XYZ file of C-alpha atoms in Angstrom:
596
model
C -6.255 -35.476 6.955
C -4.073 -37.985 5.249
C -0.242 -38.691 6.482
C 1.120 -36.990 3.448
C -1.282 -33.311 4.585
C 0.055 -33.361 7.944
C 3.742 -34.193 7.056
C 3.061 -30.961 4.765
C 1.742 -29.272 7.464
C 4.884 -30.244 10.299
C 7.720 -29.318 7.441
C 6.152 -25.693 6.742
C 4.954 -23.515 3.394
C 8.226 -24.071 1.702
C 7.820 -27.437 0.510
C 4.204 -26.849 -0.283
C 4.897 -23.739 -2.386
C 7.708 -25.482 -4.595
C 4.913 -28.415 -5.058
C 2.418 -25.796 -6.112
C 4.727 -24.240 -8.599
C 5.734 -28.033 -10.198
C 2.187 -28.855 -10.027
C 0.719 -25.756 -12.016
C 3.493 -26.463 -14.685
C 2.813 -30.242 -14.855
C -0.838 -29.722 -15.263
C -0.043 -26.702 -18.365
C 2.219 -29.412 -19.637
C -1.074 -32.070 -19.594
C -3.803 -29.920 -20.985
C -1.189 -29.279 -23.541
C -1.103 -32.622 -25.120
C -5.471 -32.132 -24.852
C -5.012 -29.525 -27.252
C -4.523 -31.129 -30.534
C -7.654 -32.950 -30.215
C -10.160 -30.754 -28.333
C -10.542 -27.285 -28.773
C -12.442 -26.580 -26.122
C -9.274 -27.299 -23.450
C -8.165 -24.653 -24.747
C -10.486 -22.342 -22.346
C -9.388 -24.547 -19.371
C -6.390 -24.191 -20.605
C -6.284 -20.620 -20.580
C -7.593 -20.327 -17.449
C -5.079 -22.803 -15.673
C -2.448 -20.367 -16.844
C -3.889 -17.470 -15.259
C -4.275 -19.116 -12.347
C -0.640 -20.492 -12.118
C 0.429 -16.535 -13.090
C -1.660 -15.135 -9.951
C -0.384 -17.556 -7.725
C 3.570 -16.498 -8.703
C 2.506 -12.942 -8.625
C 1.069 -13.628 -4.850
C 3.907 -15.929 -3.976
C 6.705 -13.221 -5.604
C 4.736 -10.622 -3.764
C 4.843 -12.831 0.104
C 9.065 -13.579 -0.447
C 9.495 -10.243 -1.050
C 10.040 -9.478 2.595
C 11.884 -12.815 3.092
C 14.452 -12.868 -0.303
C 16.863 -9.712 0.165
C 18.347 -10.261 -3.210
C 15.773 -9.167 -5.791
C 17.568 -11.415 -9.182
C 17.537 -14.267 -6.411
C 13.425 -14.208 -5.780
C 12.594 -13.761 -9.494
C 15.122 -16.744 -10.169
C 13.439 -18.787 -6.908
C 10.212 -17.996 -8.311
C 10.995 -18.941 -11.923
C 12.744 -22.317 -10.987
C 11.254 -24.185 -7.678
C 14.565 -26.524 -8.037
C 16.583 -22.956 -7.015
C 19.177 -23.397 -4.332
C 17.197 -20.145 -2.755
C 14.394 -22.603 -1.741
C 16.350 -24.945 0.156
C 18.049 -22.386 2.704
C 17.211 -23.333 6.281
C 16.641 -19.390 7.097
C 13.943 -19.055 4.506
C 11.076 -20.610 6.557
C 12.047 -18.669 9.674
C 12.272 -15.431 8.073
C 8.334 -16.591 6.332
C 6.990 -17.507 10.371
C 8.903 -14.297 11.167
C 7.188 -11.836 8.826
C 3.682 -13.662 8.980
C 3.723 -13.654 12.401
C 0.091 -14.807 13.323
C -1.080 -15.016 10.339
C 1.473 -17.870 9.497
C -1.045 -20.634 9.946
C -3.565 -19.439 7.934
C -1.283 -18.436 5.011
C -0.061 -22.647 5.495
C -3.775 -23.386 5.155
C -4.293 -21.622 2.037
C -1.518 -23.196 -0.038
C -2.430 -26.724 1.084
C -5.894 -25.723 -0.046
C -4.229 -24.974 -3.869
C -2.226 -27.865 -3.185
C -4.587 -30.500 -3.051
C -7.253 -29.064 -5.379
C -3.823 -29.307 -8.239
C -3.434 -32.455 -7.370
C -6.652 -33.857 -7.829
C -7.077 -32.182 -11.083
C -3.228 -33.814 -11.836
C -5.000 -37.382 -11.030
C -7.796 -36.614 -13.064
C -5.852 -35.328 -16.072
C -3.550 -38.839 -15.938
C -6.777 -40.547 -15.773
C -7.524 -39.114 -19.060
C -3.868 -39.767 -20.295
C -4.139 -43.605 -20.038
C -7.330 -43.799 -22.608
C -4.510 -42.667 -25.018
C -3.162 -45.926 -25.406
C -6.736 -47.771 -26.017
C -8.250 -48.083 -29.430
C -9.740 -45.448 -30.637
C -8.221 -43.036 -28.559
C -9.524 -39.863 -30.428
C -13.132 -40.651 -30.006
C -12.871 -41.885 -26.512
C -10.870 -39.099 -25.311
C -13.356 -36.380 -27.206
C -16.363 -38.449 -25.306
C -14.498 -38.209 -21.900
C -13.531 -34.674 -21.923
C -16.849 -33.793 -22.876
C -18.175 -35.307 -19.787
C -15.365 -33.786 -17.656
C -16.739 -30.326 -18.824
C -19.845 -31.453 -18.689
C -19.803 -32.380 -14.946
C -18.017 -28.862 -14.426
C -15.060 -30.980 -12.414
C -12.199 -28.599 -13.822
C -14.413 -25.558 -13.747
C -15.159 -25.885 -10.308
C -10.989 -27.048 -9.920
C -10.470 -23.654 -11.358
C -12.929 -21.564 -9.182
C -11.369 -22.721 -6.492
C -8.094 -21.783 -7.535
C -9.218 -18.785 -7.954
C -10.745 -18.214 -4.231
C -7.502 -19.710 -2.554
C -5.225 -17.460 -4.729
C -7.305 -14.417 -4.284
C -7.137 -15.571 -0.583
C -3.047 -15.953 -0.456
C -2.650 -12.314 -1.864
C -5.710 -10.570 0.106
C -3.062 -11.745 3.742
C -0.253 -10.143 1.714
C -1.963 -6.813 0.982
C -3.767 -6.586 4.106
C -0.376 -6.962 6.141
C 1.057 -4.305 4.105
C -1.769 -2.462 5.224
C -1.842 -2.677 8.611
C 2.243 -2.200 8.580
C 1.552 1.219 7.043
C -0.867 2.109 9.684
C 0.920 0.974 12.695
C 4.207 3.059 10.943
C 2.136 6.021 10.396
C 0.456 6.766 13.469
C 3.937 5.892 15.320
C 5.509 8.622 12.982
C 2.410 11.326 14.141
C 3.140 10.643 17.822
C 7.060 11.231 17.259
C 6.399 14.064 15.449
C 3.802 15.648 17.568
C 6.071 14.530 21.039
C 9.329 15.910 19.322
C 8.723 18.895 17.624
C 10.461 22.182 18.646
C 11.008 25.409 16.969
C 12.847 28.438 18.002
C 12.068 30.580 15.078
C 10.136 33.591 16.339
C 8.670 34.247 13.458
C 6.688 30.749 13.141
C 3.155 31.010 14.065
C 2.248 27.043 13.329
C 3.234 24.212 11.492
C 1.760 21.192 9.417
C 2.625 18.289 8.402
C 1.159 16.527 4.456
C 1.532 12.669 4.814
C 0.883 11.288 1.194
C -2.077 8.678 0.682
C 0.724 6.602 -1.123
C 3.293 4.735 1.162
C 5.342 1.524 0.672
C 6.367 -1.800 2.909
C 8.230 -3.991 1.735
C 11.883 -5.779 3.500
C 10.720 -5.104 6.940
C 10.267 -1.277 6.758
C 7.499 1.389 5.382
C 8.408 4.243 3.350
C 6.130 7.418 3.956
C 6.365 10.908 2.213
C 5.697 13.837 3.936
C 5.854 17.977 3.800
C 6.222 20.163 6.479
C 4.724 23.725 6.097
C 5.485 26.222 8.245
C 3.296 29.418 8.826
C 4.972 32.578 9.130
C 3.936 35.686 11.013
C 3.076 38.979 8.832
C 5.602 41.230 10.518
C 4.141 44.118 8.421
C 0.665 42.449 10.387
C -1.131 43.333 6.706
C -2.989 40.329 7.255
C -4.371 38.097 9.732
C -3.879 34.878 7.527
C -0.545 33.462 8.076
C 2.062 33.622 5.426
C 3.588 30.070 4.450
C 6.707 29.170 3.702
C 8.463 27.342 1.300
C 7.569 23.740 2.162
C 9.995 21.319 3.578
C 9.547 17.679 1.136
C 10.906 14.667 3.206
C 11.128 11.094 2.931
C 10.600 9.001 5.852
C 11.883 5.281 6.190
C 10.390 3.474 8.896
C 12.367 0.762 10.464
C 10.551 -1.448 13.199
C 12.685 -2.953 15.342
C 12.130 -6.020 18.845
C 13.148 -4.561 21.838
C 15.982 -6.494 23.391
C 17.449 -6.299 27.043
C 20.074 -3.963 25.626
C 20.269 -0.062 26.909
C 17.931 1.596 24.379
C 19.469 5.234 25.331
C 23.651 4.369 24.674
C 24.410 6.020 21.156
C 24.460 3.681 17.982
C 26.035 3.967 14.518
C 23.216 1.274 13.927
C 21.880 4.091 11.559
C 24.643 3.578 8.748
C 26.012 0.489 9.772
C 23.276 -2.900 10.475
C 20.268 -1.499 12.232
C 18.001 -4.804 13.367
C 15.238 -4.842 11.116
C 13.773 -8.277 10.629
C 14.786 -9.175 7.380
C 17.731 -6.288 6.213
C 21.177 -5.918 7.379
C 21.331 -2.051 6.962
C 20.062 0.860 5.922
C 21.019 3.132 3.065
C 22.479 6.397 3.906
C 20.314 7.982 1.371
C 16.489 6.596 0.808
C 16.152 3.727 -2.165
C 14.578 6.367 -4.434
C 15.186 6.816 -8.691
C 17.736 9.064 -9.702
C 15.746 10.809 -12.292
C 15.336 14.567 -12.328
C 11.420 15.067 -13.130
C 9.179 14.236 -10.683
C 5.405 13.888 -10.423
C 4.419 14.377 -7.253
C 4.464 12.209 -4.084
C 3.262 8.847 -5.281
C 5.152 8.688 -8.844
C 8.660 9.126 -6.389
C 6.974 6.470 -4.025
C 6.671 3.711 -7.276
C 9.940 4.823 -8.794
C 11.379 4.151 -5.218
C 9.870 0.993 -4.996
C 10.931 -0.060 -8.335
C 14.282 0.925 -7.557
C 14.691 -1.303 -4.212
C 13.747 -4.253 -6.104
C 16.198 -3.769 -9.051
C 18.646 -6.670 -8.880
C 21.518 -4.049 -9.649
C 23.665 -2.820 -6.739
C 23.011 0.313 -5.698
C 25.258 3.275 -6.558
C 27.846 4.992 -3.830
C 28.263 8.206 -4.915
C 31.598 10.348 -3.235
C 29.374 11.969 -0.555
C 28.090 8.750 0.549
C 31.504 6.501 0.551
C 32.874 9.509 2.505
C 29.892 9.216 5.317
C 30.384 5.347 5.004
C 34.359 5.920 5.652
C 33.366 8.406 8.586
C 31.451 5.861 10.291
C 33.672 2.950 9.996
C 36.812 4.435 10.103
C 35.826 7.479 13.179
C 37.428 10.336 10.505
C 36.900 13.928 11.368
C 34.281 14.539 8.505
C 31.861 15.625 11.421
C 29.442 17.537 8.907
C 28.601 14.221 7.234
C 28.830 12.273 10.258
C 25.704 14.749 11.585
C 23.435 14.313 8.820
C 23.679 10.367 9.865
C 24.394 10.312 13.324
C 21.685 13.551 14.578
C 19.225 12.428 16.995
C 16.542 14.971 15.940
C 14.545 14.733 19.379
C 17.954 15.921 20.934
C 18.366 19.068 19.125
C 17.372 22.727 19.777
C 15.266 22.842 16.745
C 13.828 20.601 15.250
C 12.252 22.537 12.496
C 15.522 24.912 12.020
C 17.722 21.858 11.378
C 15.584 20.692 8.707
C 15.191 23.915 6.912
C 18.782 24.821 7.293
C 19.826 21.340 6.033
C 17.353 21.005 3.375
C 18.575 23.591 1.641
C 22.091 23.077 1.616
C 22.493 19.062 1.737
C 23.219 16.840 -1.189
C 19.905 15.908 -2.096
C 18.504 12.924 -0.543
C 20.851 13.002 2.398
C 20.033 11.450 5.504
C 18.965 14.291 8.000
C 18.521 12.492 11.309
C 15.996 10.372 12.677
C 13.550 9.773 15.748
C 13.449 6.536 17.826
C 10.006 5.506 19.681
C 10.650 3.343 22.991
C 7.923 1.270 23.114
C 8.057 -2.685 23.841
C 7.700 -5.078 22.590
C 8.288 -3.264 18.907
C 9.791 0.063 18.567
C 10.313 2.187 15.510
C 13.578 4.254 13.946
C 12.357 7.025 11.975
C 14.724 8.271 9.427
C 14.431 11.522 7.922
C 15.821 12.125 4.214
C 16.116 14.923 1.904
C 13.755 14.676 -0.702
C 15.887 16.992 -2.944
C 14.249 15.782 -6.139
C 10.612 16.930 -5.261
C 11.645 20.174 -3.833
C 14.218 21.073 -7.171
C 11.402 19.571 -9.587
C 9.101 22.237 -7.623
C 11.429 25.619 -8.450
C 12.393 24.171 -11.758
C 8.501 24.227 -12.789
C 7.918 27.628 -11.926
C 6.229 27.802 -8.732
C 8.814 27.750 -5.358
C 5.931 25.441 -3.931
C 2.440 24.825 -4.361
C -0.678 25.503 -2.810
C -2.381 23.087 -1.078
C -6.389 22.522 -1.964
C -8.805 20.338 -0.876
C -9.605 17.295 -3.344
C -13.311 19.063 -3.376
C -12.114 21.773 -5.259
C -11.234 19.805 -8.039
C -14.333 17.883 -8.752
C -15.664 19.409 -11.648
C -12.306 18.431 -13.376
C -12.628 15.037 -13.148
C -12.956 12.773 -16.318
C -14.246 9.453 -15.697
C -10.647 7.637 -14.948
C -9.801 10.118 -12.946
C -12.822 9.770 -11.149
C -12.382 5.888 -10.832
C -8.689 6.853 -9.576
C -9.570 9.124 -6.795
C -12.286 6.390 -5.494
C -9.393 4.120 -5.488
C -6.836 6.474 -3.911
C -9.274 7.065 -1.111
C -10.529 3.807 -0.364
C -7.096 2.710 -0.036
C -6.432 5.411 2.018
C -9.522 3.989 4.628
C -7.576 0.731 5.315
C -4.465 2.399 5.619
C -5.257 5.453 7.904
C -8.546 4.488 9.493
C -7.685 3.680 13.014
C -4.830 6.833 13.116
C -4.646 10.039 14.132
C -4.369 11.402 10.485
C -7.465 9.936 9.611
C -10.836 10.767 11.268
C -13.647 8.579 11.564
C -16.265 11.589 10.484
C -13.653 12.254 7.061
C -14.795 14.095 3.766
C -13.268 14.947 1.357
C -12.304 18.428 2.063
C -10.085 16.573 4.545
C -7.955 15.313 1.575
C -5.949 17.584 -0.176
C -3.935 17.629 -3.256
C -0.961 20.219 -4.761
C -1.636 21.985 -7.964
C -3.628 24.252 -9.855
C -7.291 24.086 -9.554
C -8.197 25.678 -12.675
C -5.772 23.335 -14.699
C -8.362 20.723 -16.345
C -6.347 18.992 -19.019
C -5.434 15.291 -18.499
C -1.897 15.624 -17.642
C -2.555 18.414 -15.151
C -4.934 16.600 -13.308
C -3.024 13.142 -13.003
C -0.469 15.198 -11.900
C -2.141 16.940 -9.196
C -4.141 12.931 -8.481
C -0.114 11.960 -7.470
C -0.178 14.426 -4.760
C -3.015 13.103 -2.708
C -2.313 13.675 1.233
C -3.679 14.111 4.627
C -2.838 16.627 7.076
C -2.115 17.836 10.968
C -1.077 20.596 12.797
C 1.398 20.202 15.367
C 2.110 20.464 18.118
C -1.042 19.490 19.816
C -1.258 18.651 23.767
C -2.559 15.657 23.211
C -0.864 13.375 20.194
C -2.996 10.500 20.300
C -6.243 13.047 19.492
C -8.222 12.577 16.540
C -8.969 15.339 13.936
C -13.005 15.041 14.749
C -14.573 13.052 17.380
C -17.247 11.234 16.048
C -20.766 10.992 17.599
C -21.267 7.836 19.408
C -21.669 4.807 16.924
C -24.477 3.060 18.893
C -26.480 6.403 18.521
C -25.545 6.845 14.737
C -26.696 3.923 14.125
C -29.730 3.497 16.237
C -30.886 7.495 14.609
C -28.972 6.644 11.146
C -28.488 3.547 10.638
C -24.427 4.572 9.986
C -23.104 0.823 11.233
C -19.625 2.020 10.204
C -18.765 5.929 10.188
C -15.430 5.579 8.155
C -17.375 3.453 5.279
C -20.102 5.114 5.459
C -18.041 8.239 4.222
C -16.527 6.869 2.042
C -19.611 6.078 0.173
C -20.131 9.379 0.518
C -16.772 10.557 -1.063
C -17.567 7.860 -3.434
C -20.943 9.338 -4.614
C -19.370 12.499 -4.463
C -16.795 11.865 -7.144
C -19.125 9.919 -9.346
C -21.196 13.216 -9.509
C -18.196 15.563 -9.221
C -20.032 17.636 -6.927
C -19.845 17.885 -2.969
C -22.927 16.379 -1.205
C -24.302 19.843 -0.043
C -24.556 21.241 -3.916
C -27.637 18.657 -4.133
C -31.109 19.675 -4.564
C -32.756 17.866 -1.597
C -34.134 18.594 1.617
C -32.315 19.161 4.400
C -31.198 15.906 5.697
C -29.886 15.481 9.358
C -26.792 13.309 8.516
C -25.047 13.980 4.878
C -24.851 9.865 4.591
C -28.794 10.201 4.755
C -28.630 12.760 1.955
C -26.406 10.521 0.206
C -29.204 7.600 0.536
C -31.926 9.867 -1.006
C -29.425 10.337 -3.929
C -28.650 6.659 -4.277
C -32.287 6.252 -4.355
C -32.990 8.702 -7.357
C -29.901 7.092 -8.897
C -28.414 10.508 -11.197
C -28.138 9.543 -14.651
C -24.587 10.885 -14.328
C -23.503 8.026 -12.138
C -24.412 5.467 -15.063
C -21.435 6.705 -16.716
C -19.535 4.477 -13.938
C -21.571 1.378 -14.644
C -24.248 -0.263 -11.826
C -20.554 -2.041 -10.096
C -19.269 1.704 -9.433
C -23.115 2.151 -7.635
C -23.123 -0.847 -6.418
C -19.750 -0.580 -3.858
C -20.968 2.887 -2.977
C -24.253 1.214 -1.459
C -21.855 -1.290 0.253
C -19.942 1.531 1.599
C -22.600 3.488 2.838
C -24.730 0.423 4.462
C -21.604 -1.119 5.293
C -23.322 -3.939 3.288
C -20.490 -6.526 3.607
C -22.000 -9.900 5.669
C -18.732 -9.272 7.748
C -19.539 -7.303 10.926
C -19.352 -3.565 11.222
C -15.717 -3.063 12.867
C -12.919 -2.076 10.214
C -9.998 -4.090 13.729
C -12.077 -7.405 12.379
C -9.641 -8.472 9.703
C -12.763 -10.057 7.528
C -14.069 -6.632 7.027
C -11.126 -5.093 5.910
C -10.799 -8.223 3.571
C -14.334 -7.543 1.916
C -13.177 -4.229 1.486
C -10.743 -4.722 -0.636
C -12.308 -7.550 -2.483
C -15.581 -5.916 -3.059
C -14.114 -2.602 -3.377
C -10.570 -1.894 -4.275
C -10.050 -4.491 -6.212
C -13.162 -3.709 -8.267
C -12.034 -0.474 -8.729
C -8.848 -1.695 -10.068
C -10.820 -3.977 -12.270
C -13.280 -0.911 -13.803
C -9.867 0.982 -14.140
C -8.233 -1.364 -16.416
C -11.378 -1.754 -18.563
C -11.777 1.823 -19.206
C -7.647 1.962 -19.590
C -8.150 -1.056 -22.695
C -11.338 1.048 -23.659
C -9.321 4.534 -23.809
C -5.834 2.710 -25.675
């Protein structure tokens, strides 16, 4: 390693990124002057600026967390001579948020580094024959052998690896964030749940497929149904009322030597979070009446947070804002802030009664877990918007199905969507206690009509994608199955991983529109066996999803990845989501081009 590599290395990824950015621009600025003599830079050429786009696109999507300001990081990200990048806090806030994973993010962009600058000091080389005689024919002859000898090709593969690389540690942090946030949200729910209301036989909670991390916190959406008694006792299937739509912000914060259990106005005032200096009083969500279902409210939310505009104070929230600053007697407002929802009575009667009579998206309380060395404020919102675009449509709430139900509705992107949904769903949920390790897809479920079939109707009902639990359970850190023992399903099966392994199921599933036990085939002892015999017979219905579709199912099922069999080894999960999400994306936006 030269003198210049580890002085990049001792000064941090700053520097190196602002390089990479000038580097990518100097070499588009070089291939341009190729141009007007050689049409075939024009390929490299292309390609160079793809490459440059995907690594501002991964390097927008890692200072997200780090740049508060959203007009700041898009400015910082457009200009690498942007007072932003020279702020001492900026590289602290990057080792803060990468944690462990800060080294090997370094090593990536010196990888892009030094493969741009030896294609800079190439392309210079090429420069200098300009001022020779006979520059056109000498400078055809030598590009010709550049391509030739594949030197920028291979230049631009490599790009491509290292930026694939750079955003695969983004997206599989955001990830894990989600699943650490969620299964901390089951256990607070599950160890601080309390009803009084007689007539409540049960309760269950919907946590949407879709959630969001970004500035230090994850956003999840969630329903709470509760299941009312027949008084009349005309039935033994309990009645269910009308569902309780929340937003949940989760804010991790370090434990600290200070008393965890003396009252805070940290809520509306500067809660530590590791990158924001407070927390909204109601949830960063879009102002817009219609609503289409949980994830549409989850992207219009995230949209929202990254708009460079200040937010909006409306009167109710100023007056909250005054109460907590100034100690004013507005003790109704102060309640929805200040309510420690493991302290009260009821848990579920505060929510009901409040949901129904707050301004919508009001803050309704939160939960605090006490464990070191990271601990977690749950806040609770109103989500006011879902519930009103609910009774404005005609239906008070509706029924909840499983995904199974709606198979025979699916057109091909809505096929490709679902696989996508789910598989994300794996990496998010797999190791929580929403999430099973024996899954199908009857333990997904979705709002909306099941007999609707038209496009629209089943998008809409696609948005609303959850998973589900009853609580209270004795035990909160239970699972929903438990799974046989993976040495003996894979010694009898050959099942190396149960979670993938049903997902290729789920996977088949969908590409047939049909569940597993609607096949004609003999009576298999394990349905991921069954799904093997289909693979095998390959239905010609599948080949409407092309041989890549197939192809990830296998890998599912087989856990065919060369990276080990356990979804805690972070080059697993990696695979994953190369070999599988992200070719789903890819067959989604080639049958979106084919459809426009």
């Amino acid at each position: 390693m030269s003198g210049v590599e580890i002085a990049g290395l001792a000064i941090g990824i700053v520097p190196i990124v602002i390089e990479i950015i000038k580097a990518y621009r100097s070499t588009r600025d070089h291939l341009q002057t190729f141009t007007h003599h050689v049409q075939v830079v024009q390929d490299v050429r292309l390609r160079y600026r793809v490459a440059a786009t995907n690594f501002t696109n991964d390097c927008q999507l890692l200072l997200e967390p780090v740049v508060e300001d959203a007009g700041e990081l898009y400015n910082m990200v457009d200009d690498p001579k942007h007072e932003g990048w020279t702020k001492p806090s900026l590289e602290e806030r990057f080792r803060e948020f990468l944690d462990r994973d800060y080294e090997t993010c370094e090593q990536i962009v010196v990888h892009i580094r030094d493969v741009l600058r030896k294609t800079q000091s190439r392309l210079e080389a090429l420069r200098n024959i300009n001022d020779e005689p006979g520059t056109l024919k000498r400078l055809h002859q030598a590009f010709n052998v550049a391509i030739k000898e594949n030197e920028y090709r291979r230049s631009l593969d490599e790009l491509d690896q290292w930026n694939i690389k750079l955003g695969l540690a983004a997206a599989l942090k955001r990830f894990a964030d989600t699943r650490v946030a969620s299964q901390g949200l089951y256990k607070s729910l599950h160890e601080s749940w309390t009803c009084t209301n007689i007539s409540h036989v049960g309760h269950q909670a919907k946590l949407s497929l879709d959630a969001h991390t970004e500035n230090g916190s994850t956003q999840l959406d969630i329903v709470i149904a509760c299941h009312r008694r027949d008084p009349l006792h005309r039935s033994q299937k309990a009645d269910e009322a009308a569902p309780i739509w929340l937003h949940v912000q989760s804010i991790t914060t370090e434990e600290s030597g200070q008393d965890v259990n003396k009252p805070s106005l940290s809520l509306v005032d500067s809660p530590t979070t590791p990158f924001k200096s407070e927390i909204p009083v109601s949830p960063p969500i879009s102002s817009s009446p219609s609503s289409k279902g949980f994830a549409k409210q989850a992207q219009k939310r995230a949209r929202s947070a990254k708009s460079p505009e200040p937010p909006q104070i409306t009167a109710r929230s100023r007056t909250k804002i005054d109460a907590q600053s100034e100690a004013t007697t507005d003790a109704q407002g102060l309640s929805f802030v200040m309510q420690d929802l493991k302290a009260i009575p009821s848990f579920c009667c505060h929510l009901n009664s409040f949901c129904l009579t707050a301004v919508s998206d009001s803050c309704l309380g939160y939960l605090e877990t006490r464990e070191r060395p990271t601990s977690f404020k749950f806040v609770f919102y109103d989500a006011g918007q879902l519930r009103t675009s609910q009774i404005t449509g005609g239906a008070p709430h509706k029924v909840s199905h499983p995904v199974g139900s709606i198979l025979g509705n699916l057109q091909i992107l809505h096929q490709l969507k679902m696989a996508h949904r789910l598989a994300e769903a794996v990496l998010r949920f797999y190791s929580t206690s929403w999430f099973s390790p024996d899954w199908n897809l009857n333990d997904v479920s979705c709002f909306g009509d099941v007999d609707q079939s038209s496009d629209i109707d089943v998008s809409k009902t696609l948005d609303t994608l959850h998973l589900s639990t009853r609580f209270p359970t004795e035990n909160p850190n239970q699972v929903l199955r438990k799974p046989q023992d993976p040495n003996q399903l894979n010694s009898l099966y050959g099942i190396r991983n149960l979670a993938l392994a049903k997902l290729g199921v789920a996977l088949l599933e969908i590409g047939c529109r049909k569940d597993i036990t609607d096949f004609d085939t003999d009576i298999a002892p394990h349905h991921v066996v069954t799904a093997r015999k289909i693979l095998l017979e390959r239905p010609s219905v599948l080949d409407l999803l092309g041989r890549k579709y197939i192809k990830i199912t296998r890998q599912c099922i087989d856990c065919d990845f060369s990276c080990g069999e356990d979804l805690n080894d972070e080059s697993l999960r990696g695979a994953v989501y190369t070999d599988v999400i992200c070719t789903l994306e890819d067959l989604i936006r080639k049958w979106e081009d084919f459809f426009n």
